[in-house]
XYZ file of N, CA and C in Angstrom:
654
model
N -210.417 40.589 -13.196
C -211.619 40.793 -14.001
C -211.909 39.523 -14.781
N -213.177 39.097 -14.761
C -213.574 37.839 -15.359
C -214.510 38.108 -16.534
N -214.131 37.607 -17.716
C -214.845 37.917 -18.949
C -215.698 36.734 -19.421
N -216.957 37.009 -19.675
C -217.844 36.078 -20.352
C -217.411 35.967 -21.820
N -217.902 34.932 -22.513
C -217.549 34.746 -23.925
C -218.689 35.164 -24.853
N -219.785 34.412 -24.866
C -220.867 34.655 -25.829
C -221.542 35.995 -25.573
N -221.559 36.845 -26.586
C -222.183 38.153 -26.460
C -221.292 39.204 -25.835
N -220.177 38.764 -25.288
C -219.235 39.694 -24.647
C -217.932 39.785 -25.435
N -217.328 38.638 -25.747
C -216.118 38.601 -26.577
C -216.428 38.098 -27.984
N -217.295 37.094 -28.081
C -217.719 36.546 -29.376
C -219.158 36.970 -29.632
N -219.398 37.674 -30.732
C -220.726 38.230 -30.994
C -221.527 37.452 -32.034
N -220.993 36.349 -32.544
C -221.642 35.581 -33.599
C -222.197 34.275 -33.049
N -223.417 33.934 -33.437
C -223.985 32.638 -33.055
C -223.140 31.521 -33.645
N -222.817 30.536 -32.846
C -221.874 29.486 -33.220
C -222.624 28.196 -33.541
N -222.814 27.911 -34.825
C -223.521 26.706 -35.240
C -222.703 25.447 -34.953
N -221.388 25.568 -34.893
C -220.552 24.419 -34.549
C -220.898 23.933 -33.145
N -221.113 24.863 -32.246
C -221.484 24.541 -30.870
C -222.794 23.751 -30.846
N -223.774 24.201 -31.607
C -225.082 23.553 -31.636
C -224.968 22.127 -32.159
N -224.234 21.940 -33.234
C -224.086 20.617 -33.833
C -223.299 19.677 -32.918
N -222.250 20.169 -32.294
C -221.463 19.340 -31.379
C -222.305 18.891 -30.196
N -223.134 19.783 -29.686
C -224.019 19.429 -28.577
C -225.008 18.341 -28.996
N -225.568 18.480 -30.192
C -226.509 17.470 -30.696
C -225.851 16.109 -30.788
N -224.672 16.054 -31.371
C -223.963 14.781 -31.533
C -223.635 14.160 -30.178
N -223.232 14.988 -29.225
C -222.886 14.476 -27.900
C -224.118 13.948 -27.167
N -225.238 14.652 -27.293
C -226.469 14.182 -26.657
C -226.900 12.833 -27.230
N -226.824 12.691 -28.530
C -227.227 11.436 -29.146
C -226.279 10.299 -28.752
N -224.994 10.609 -28.641
C -224.024 9.575 -28.286
C -224.164 9.126 -26.834
N -224.441 10.059 -25.945
C -224.447 9.749 -24.507
C -225.828 9.344 -24.017
N -226.851 10.072 -24.450
C -228.209 9.847 -23.930
C -229.149 9.195 -24.940
N -228.717 9.065 -26.169
C -229.553 8.439 -27.180
C -230.706 9.290 -27.645
N -230.629 10.605 -27.382
C -231.708 11.498 -27.784
C -231.156 12.896 -27.981
N -231.831 13.675 -28.819
C -231.476 15.081 -28.954
C -232.554 15.898 -28.269
N -232.220 16.439 -27.117
C -233.165 17.243 -26.348
C -232.703 18.689 -26.392
N -233.566 19.565 -26.844
C -233.210 20.972 -26.971
C -234.232 21.810 -26.219
N -233.961 22.032 -24.944
C -234.871 22.781 -24.098
C -234.673 24.273 -24.226
N -235.424 25.048 -23.464
C -235.327 26.511 -23.538
C -233.956 27.006 -23.121
N -233.456 27.940 -23.883
C -232.137 28.505 -23.601
C -232.280 29.697 -22.662
N -231.397 29.770 -21.669
C -231.321 30.925 -20.789
C -229.955 31.552 -20.997
N -229.887 32.670 -21.714
C -228.584 33.278 -22.004
C -227.768 33.525 -20.737
N -226.521 33.110 -20.780
C -225.634 33.271 -19.640
C -225.518 32.024 -18.794
N -226.351 31.004 -19.061
C -226.301 29.773 -18.286
C -225.093 28.930 -18.692
N -224.730 27.962 -17.852
C -223.630 27.076 -18.197
C -224.117 25.987 -19.148
N -223.170 25.365 -19.844
C -223.519 24.302 -20.780
C -224.235 23.163 -20.072
N -223.743 22.763 -18.899
C -224.353 21.634 -18.204
C -225.736 21.984 -17.663
N -225.932 23.213 -17.209
C -227.263 23.618 -16.748
C -228.263 23.578 -17.894
N -227.843 24.009 -19.075
C -228.736 23.976 -20.242
C -229.076 22.538 -20.624
N -228.062 21.672 -20.621
C -228.303 20.278 -20.988
C -229.223 19.606 -19.967
N -229.017 19.875 -18.699
C -229.897 19.302 -17.677
C -231.348 19.752 -17.898
N -231.537 21.020 -18.154
C -232.878 21.549 -18.373
C -233.519 20.900 -19.613
N -232.737 20.719 -20.660
C -233.248 20.108 -21.889
C -233.640 18.653 -21.658
N -232.804 17.919 -20.948
C -233.078 16.503 -20.714
C -234.252 16.312 -19.758
N -234.376 17.204 -18.791
C -235.558 17.153 -17.922
C -236.828 17.319 -18.753
N -236.811 18.286 -19.671
C -237.986 18.534 -20.507
C -238.312 17.332 -21.380
N -237.285 16.537 -21.696
C -237.494 15.334 -22.507
C -237.919 14.142 -21.666
N -237.993 14.335 -20.349
C -238.504 13.280 -19.480
C -237.463 12.383 -18.854
N -236.178 12.696 -18.981
C -235.148 11.867 -18.367
C -235.077 12.128 -16.866
N -234.745 11.109 -16.115
C -234.642 11.232 -14.670
C -233.357 11.944 -14.279
N -233.358 12.521 -13.078
C -232.148 13.184 -12.587
C -230.997 12.199 -12.470
N -231.317 10.965 -12.085
C -230.277 9.945 -11.947
C -229.591 9.675 -13.276
N -230.384 9.542 -14.328
C -229.804 9.282 -15.653
C -229.043 10.496 -16.161
N -229.584 11.685 -15.899
C -228.881 12.902 -16.334
C -227.531 13.004 -15.634
N -227.521 12.829 -14.321
C -226.279 12.927 -13.549
C -225.243 11.913 -14.022
N -225.699 10.702 -14.319
C -224.775 9.645 -14.727
C -224.082 9.961 -16.040
N -224.775 10.687 -16.922
C -224.210 10.940 -18.243
C -223.496 12.259 -18.425
N -223.698 13.217 -17.506
C -223.158 14.565 -17.729
C -221.639 14.608 -17.898
N -220.859 13.911 -17.065
C -219.406 13.967 -17.295
C -219.010 13.477 -18.687
N -219.647 12.409 -19.135
C -219.322 11.887 -20.475
C -219.831 12.834 -21.546
N -220.998 13.483 -21.303
C -221.475 14.463 -22.274
C -220.463 15.598 -22.427
N -219.928 16.097 -21.310
C -218.946 17.180 -21.366
C -217.732 16.778 -22.192
N -217.249 15.576 -21.949
C -216.068 15.096 -22.682
C -216.378 14.908 -24.162
N -217.512 14.278 -24.455
C -217.879 14.019 -25.846
C -218.170 15.316 -26.592
N -218.876 16.214 -25.937
C -219.180 17.509 -26.546
C -217.908 18.256 -26.912
N -216.954 18.312 -25.986
C -215.695 19.017 -26.253
C -214.948 18.376 -27.416
N -214.913 17.049 -27.444
C -214.224 16.349 -28.534
C -214.902 16.635 -29.876
N -216.223 16.575 -29.901
C -216.946 16.826 -31.147
C -216.771 18.272 -31.593
N -216.785 19.189 -30.645
C -216.629 20.597 -31.001
C -215.272 20.838 -31.662
N -214.216 20.333 -31.059
C -212.879 20.532 -31.626
C -212.760 19.872 -32.993
N -213.376 18.704 -33.150
C -213.327 18.012 -34.446
C -214.039 18.823 -35.514
N -215.227 19.304 -35.210
C -215.997 20.068 -36.196
C -215.366 21.426 -36.478
N -214.838 22.052 -35.438
C -214.253 23.383 -35.611
C -213.028 23.338 -36.519
N -212.306 22.222 -36.488
C -211.073 22.110 -37.271
C -211.311 22.348 -38.752
N -212.496 21.989 -39.240
C -212.794 22.160 -40.667
C -213.849 23.238 -40.921
N -214.195 23.987 -39.891
C -215.244 25.006 -40.032
C -214.666 26.338 -40.487
N -215.424 27.035 -41.308
C -215.061 28.392 -41.713
C -215.652 29.369 -40.700
N -214.783 29.997 -39.923
C -215.244 30.962 -38.920
C -214.822 32.382 -39.286
N -214.570 32.604 -40.568
C -214.141 33.930 -40.994
C -215.224 34.982 -40.775
N -216.475 34.532 -40.623
C -217.579 35.464 -40.400
C -217.749 35.797 -38.918
N -217.035 35.110 -38.034
C -217.169 35.384 -36.608
C -216.804 36.837 -36.313
N -217.603 37.450 -35.474
C -217.383 38.853 -35.113
C -216.863 38.945 -33.684
N -215.694 39.512 -33.539
C -215.134 39.757 -32.220
C -215.703 41.076 -31.695
N -215.908 41.153 -30.399
C -216.456 42.372 -29.812
C -215.524 43.552 -30.063
N -216.071 44.725 -30.335
C -215.226 45.901 -30.558
C -214.306 46.149 -29.366
N -213.048 46.432 -29.678
C -212.041 46.810 -28.683
C -211.679 45.682 -27.713
N -212.071 44.439 -28.030
C -211.902 43.351 -27.069
C -210.443 43.134 -26.679
N -209.561 43.013 -27.657
C -208.162 42.690 -27.346
C -207.518 43.774 -26.486
N -207.688 45.022 -26.873
C -207.087 46.112 -26.115
C -207.666 46.240 -24.721
N -208.976 46.032 -24.599
C -209.631 46.163 -23.300
C -209.164 45.089 -22.336
N -209.076 43.851 -22.821
C -208.623 42.760 -21.955
C -207.163 42.972 -21.558
N -206.325 43.302 -22.522
C -204.898 43.470 -22.251
C -204.620 44.594 -21.265
N -205.496 45.597 -21.225
C -205.281 46.747 -20.346
C -205.577 46.438 -18.885
N -206.255 45.315 -18.636
C -206.581 44.921 -17.262
C -205.470 44.022 -16.735
N -204.922 44.365 -15.587
C -203.748 43.646 -15.082
C -204.045 42.180 -14.799
N -205.157 41.891 -14.152
C -205.522 40.511 -13.819
C -206.836 40.190 -14.517
N -206.798 39.230 -15.439
C -207.993 38.908 -16.200
C -208.022 37.421 -16.532
N -209.226 36.891 -16.675
C -209.428 35.485 -17.010
C -210.817 35.330 -17.591
N -211.097 34.130 -18.091
C -212.419 33.821 -18.618
C -213.314 33.279 -17.511
N -214.576 33.647 -17.555
C -215.610 32.990 -16.760
C -216.793 32.785 -17.690
N -217.034 31.534 -18.070
C -217.975 31.247 -19.134
C -218.659 29.915 -18.912
N -219.867 29.793 -19.438
C -220.565 28.519 -19.407
C -220.018 27.513 -20.390
N -219.129 27.918 -21.290
C -218.477 26.985 -22.211
C -217.544 26.043 -21.451
N -217.431 24.769 -21.848
C -216.375 23.912 -21.313
C -215.001 24.489 -21.656
N -213.968 24.149 -20.900
C -212.647 24.758 -21.120
C -212.124 24.638 -22.548
N -212.161 23.431 -23.107
C -211.602 23.234 -24.453
C -212.349 24.060 -25.488
N -213.654 24.171 -25.324
C -214.473 24.942 -26.261
C -214.144 26.427 -26.152
N -214.078 26.925 -24.924
C -213.789 28.348 -24.716
C -212.437 28.725 -25.300
N -211.425 27.926 -25.029
C -210.084 28.266 -25.512
C -209.988 28.128 -27.034
N -210.697 27.158 -27.605
C -210.701 27.030 -29.071
C -211.334 28.257 -29.708
N -212.374 28.774 -29.097
C -213.015 29.979 -29.614
C -212.076 31.175 -29.497
N -211.368 31.277 -28.393
C -210.421 32.380 -28.225
C -209.302 32.303 -29.259
N -208.875 31.098 -29.578
C -207.847 30.944 -30.606
C -208.346 31.483 -31.944
N -209.579 31.156 -32.313
C -210.136 31.631 -33.578
C -210.282 33.153 -33.597
N -210.507 33.734 -32.426
C -210.667 35.194 -32.353
C -209.340 35.922 -32.175
N -208.250 35.177 -31.999
C -206.949 35.797 -31.790
C -206.752 36.327 -30.388
N -207.516 35.793 -29.426
C -207.438 36.278 -28.054
C -206.819 35.263 -27.095
N -206.444 34.100 -27.592
C -206.071 33.020 -26.684
C -204.860 33.357 -25.822
N -203.906 34.105 -26.365
C -202.709 34.442 -25.579
C -203.050 35.311 -24.368
N -204.196 35.962 -24.401
C -204.601 36.811 -23.279
C -205.205 36.007 -22.131
N -205.535 34.732 -22.397
C -206.222 33.926 -21.394
C -205.472 32.619 -21.164
N -204.436 32.636 -20.321
C -203.636 31.440 -20.085
C -204.432 30.332 -19.417
N -204.058 29.095 -19.709
C -204.684 27.938 -19.064
C -204.445 27.990 -17.558
N -205.358 27.375 -16.840
C -205.203 27.291 -15.389
C -205.821 28.438 -14.626
N -206.407 29.405 -15.338
C -207.075 30.526 -14.690
C -208.531 30.587 -15.154
N -209.348 31.325 -14.409
C -210.746 31.460 -14.775
C -211.561 30.251 -14.343
N -212.760 30.126 -14.915
C -213.654 29.017 -14.585
C -214.621 28.800 -15.738
N -215.062 27.541 -15.896
C -215.735 27.141 -17.126
C -216.906 26.203 -16.858
N -217.868 26.209 -17.802
C -218.923 25.224 -17.780
C -218.330 23.828 -17.828
N -218.988 22.888 -17.212
C -218.546 21.507 -17.007
C -217.608 21.391 -15.810
N -217.026 22.494 -15.350
C -216.281 22.463 -14.088
C -217.232 22.696 -12.911
N -218.207 23.537 -13.127
C -219.274 23.772 -12.160
C -220.560 23.986 -12.948
N -221.686 23.608 -12.379
C -222.952 23.752 -13.100
C -223.590 25.118 -12.884
N -223.338 25.729 -11.729
C -223.916 27.026 -11.424
C -222.932 28.153 -11.658
N -223.421 29.277 -12.132
C -222.537 30.404 -12.439
C -221.911 30.991 -11.175
N -222.649 30.987 -10.069
C -222.097 31.509 -8.818
C -220.870 30.700 -8.414
N -220.949 29.395 -8.555
C -219.816 28.532 -8.195
C -218.614 28.770 -9.114
N -218.871 29.198 -10.343
C -217.756 29.522 -11.239
C -216.960 30.707 -10.710
N -217.632 31.699 -10.141
C -216.914 32.831 -9.556
C -216.021 32.368 -8.406
N -216.527 31.490 -7.585
C -215.737 30.986 -6.461
C -214.500 30.236 -6.956
N -214.677 29.413 -8.002
C -213.552 28.662 -8.554
C -212.512 29.590 -9.169
N -212.965 30.580 -9.918
C -212.037 31.520 -10.558
C -211.231 32.296 -9.517
N -211.880 32.713 -8.449
C -211.167 33.454 -7.398
C -210.135 32.566 -6.714
N -210.487 31.313 -6.493
C -209.545 30.372 -5.885
C -208.316 30.200 -6.766
N -208.516 30.061 -8.051
C -207.399 29.878 -8.981
C -206.532 31.129 -9.085
N -207.092 32.263 -8.726
C -206.329 33.518 -8.748
C -205.686 33.795 -7.380
N -205.508 32.750 -6.589
C -204.870 32.917 -5.290
C -205.823 33.440 -4.235
N -207.071 32.959 -4.288
C -208.115 33.420 -3.360
C -208.296 34.938 -3.443
N -208.384 35.424 -4.670
C -208.616 36.845 -4.913
C -209.905 37.272 -4.218
N -209.920 38.401 -3.521
C -211.104 38.797 -2.759
C -212.327 39.013 -3.646
N -213.470 38.557 -3.157
C -214.708 38.702 -3.930
C -215.024 40.163 -4.211
N -214.809 41.023 -3.205
C -215.168 42.435 -3.370
C -214.272 43.155 -4.371
N -213.150 42.543 -4.757
C -212.269 43.135 -5.756
C -212.379 42.418 -7.105
N -213.309 41.498 -7.192
C -213.518 40.730 -8.420
C -214.664 41.341 -9.219
N -214.448 41.521 -10.512
C -215.446 42.123 -11.390
C -215.765 41.161 -12.528
N -217.032 40.845 -12.687
C -217.475 40.047 -13.822
C -217.964 40.947 -14.941
N -217.544 40.657 -16.164
C -217.977 41.421 -17.336
C -218.824 40.500 -18.208
N -220.089 40.864 -18.405
C -220.969 40.010 -19.184
C -222.115 40.773 -19.799
N -222.865 40.074 -20.650
C -223.897 40.741 -21.452
C -225.309 40.310 -21.107
N -225.504 39.480 -20.082
C -226.843 38.998 -19.758
C -227.200 39.307 -18.303
N -228.486 39.358 -17.991
C -228.886 39.525 -16.592
C -228.335 38.431 -15.686
N -228.183 37.209 -16.201
C -227.632 36.124 -15.401
C -226.159 36.355 -15.075
N -225.423 36.963 -16.008
C -224.035 37.337 -15.714
C -223.991 38.312 -14.536
N -224.908 39.254 -14.547
C -224.958 40.286 -13.504
C -225.349 39.678 -12.166
N -226.450 38.930 -12.153
C -226.926 38.362 -10.890
C -225.958 37.326 -10.338
N -225.310 36.564 -11.220
C -224.323 35.586 -10.761
C -223.161 36.251 -10.048
N -222.671 37.352 -10.619
C -221.572 38.082 -9.984
C -221.993 38.606 -8.617
N -223.148 39.211 -8.532
C -223.595 39.806 -7.273
C -223.874 38.750 -6.214
N -224.480 37.638 -6.614
C -224.737 36.562 -5.655
C -223.433 35.989 -5.113
N -222.406 36.004 -5.943
C -221.091 35.529 -5.510
C -220.324 36.566 -4.708
N -220.924 37.728 -4.470
C -220.267 38.774 -3.692
C -219.316 39.624 -4.501
N -219.410 39.537 -5.839
C -218.511 40.274 -6.728
C -219.257 41.456 -7.357
N -218.516 42.293 -8.057
C -219.118 43.412 -8.775
C -219.336 43.035 -10.237
N -220.123 43.838 -10.908
C -220.516 43.480 -12.267
C -220.496 44.686 -13.193
N -219.950 44.459 -14.395
C -220.049 45.427 -15.478
C -220.846 44.771 -16.595
N -221.979 45.371 -16.941
C -222.795 44.869 -18.032
C -222.410 45.544 -19.331
N -222.365 44.764 -20.400
C -222.015 45.312 -21.711
C -223.131 44.958 -22.689
N -223.570 45.925 -23.478
C -224.771 45.748 -24.307
C -224.470 45.267 -25.720
N -223.394 44.507 -25.887
C -223.049 43.967 -27.203
C -223.779 42.664 -27.502
N -224.495 42.111 -26.511
C -225.262 40.892 -26.721
C -226.701 41.202 -27.058
N -227.611 40.426 -26.462
C -229.037 40.547 -26.786
C -229.791 41.497 -25.875
N -229.119 42.037 -24.858
C -229.817 42.835 -23.856
C -229.347 44.289 -23.879
N -230.319 45.175 -23.730
C -230.027 46.594 -23.652
C -229.751 47.040 -22.232
N -229.483 48.328 -22.048
C -229.121 48.834 -20.720
C -230.216 48.651 -19.678
N -231.478 48.709 -20.061
C -232.552 48.538 -19.084
C -232.535 47.132 -18.482
N -232.274 46.130 -19.319
C -232.245 44.752 -18.838
C -231.030 44.471 -17.954
N -230.005 45.299 -18.099
C -228.761 45.093 -17.350
C -228.596 46.119 -16.229
N -229.667 46.807 -15.882
C -229.511 47.940 -14.966
C -229.169 47.551 -13.537
N -229.172 46.241 -13.220
C -228.717 45.813 -11.900
C -227.194 45.747 -11.817
N -226.517 45.826 -12.962
C -225.055 45.848 -12.943
C -224.557 47.111 -12.247
N -223.347 47.065 -11.724
C -222.774 48.245 -11.074
C -222.510 49.355 -12.080
N -222.122 48.948 -13.298
C -221.936 49.890 -14.405
C -222.373 49.183 -15.677
N -223.026 49.908 -16.588
C -223.396 49.363 -17.893
C -222.690 50.181 -18.972
N -222.058 49.478 -19.920
C -221.319 50.151 -20.982
C -221.784 49.635 -22.348
N -221.637 50.451 -23.407
C -222.093 50.016 -24.730
C -221.170 49.000 -25.385
N -219.882 49.062 -25.085
C -218.931 48.091 -25.617
C -217.670 48.131 -24.765
N -216.743 47.227 -25.050
C -215.552 47.086 -24.208
C -214.602 48.271 -24.327
N -214.822 49.128 -25.296
C -214.010 50.333 -25.392
C -214.187 51.249 -24.196
N -215.297 51.079 -23.461
C -215.576 51.887 -22.275
C -215.186 51.175 -20.986
N -214.514 50.016 -21.114
C -214.235 49.207 -19.929
C -213.308 49.907 -18.936
N -212.265 50.538 -19.422
C -211.313 51.192 -18.518
C -212.001 52.275 -17.692
N -212.842 53.064 -18.338
C -213.561 54.111 -17.617
C -214.532 53.515 -16.606
N -215.187 52.399 -16.986
C -216.124 51.740 -16.072
C -215.403 51.201 -14.846
N -214.245 50.627 -15.064
C -213.469 50.098 -13.934
C -213.007 51.236 -13.032
N -212.627 52.347 -13.625
C -212.243 53.507 -12.829
C -213.393 54.010 -11.962
N -214.602 54.002 -12.534
C -215.785 54.429 -11.769
C -216.061 53.487 -10.612
N -215.864 52.194 -10.840
C -216.069 51.214 -9.764
C -215.049 51.431 -8.645
N -213.817 51.688 -9.010
C -212.771 51.861 -8.003
C -213.001 53.124 -7.181
N -213.588 54.153 -7.791
C -213.894 55.366 -7.048
C -214.958 55.128 -5.983
N -215.857 54.185 -6.282
C -216.915 53.893 -5.319
C -216.449 52.997 -4.177
N -215.374 52.266 -4.401
C -214.915 51.286 -3.403
C -214.458 51.985 -2.102
């Protein structure tokens, strides 16, 4: 089972993330471009879209993206070290729900260092060992993240892989990758927006029952 972060495990908007991205854009591209956000997208896909809107060429964007990923991660960790995150809200039942699943990892648009730093602040990091899952900056498309995560899990079969996320893009990415999807309404989207998921639940406290329903259909 592959867990998204924003809106699924972490329910609070992260201003540290926004500031780190700004600093990295200015350092690498000499500009702060803030294009339209598509919830569930990867960090690199968002940055590419923003830089395109600012008029940068694909060649220049491609040349800078690896350095942006590195600089962004470094800035995020630096800023987070002195940030007060006591107001961060962890998703209800998150720790118990994740621990109850035998095979689990992160699948998120966050770069690896950012995702794991956030899990540490939420007290979930021990549940997500390094070397598993898939992250933004490793692949630009969400579908490719599913393929990478399955490979790292020993070529785990797509039809037995379940993505848990809170956005329509989480749902469509899982299905396009040949995987199943559980939508959770703890983010910005209600059940109607997530109705393409195989199962929709109000929070992670219903995850075990949702997984049982999926297994009955298999």
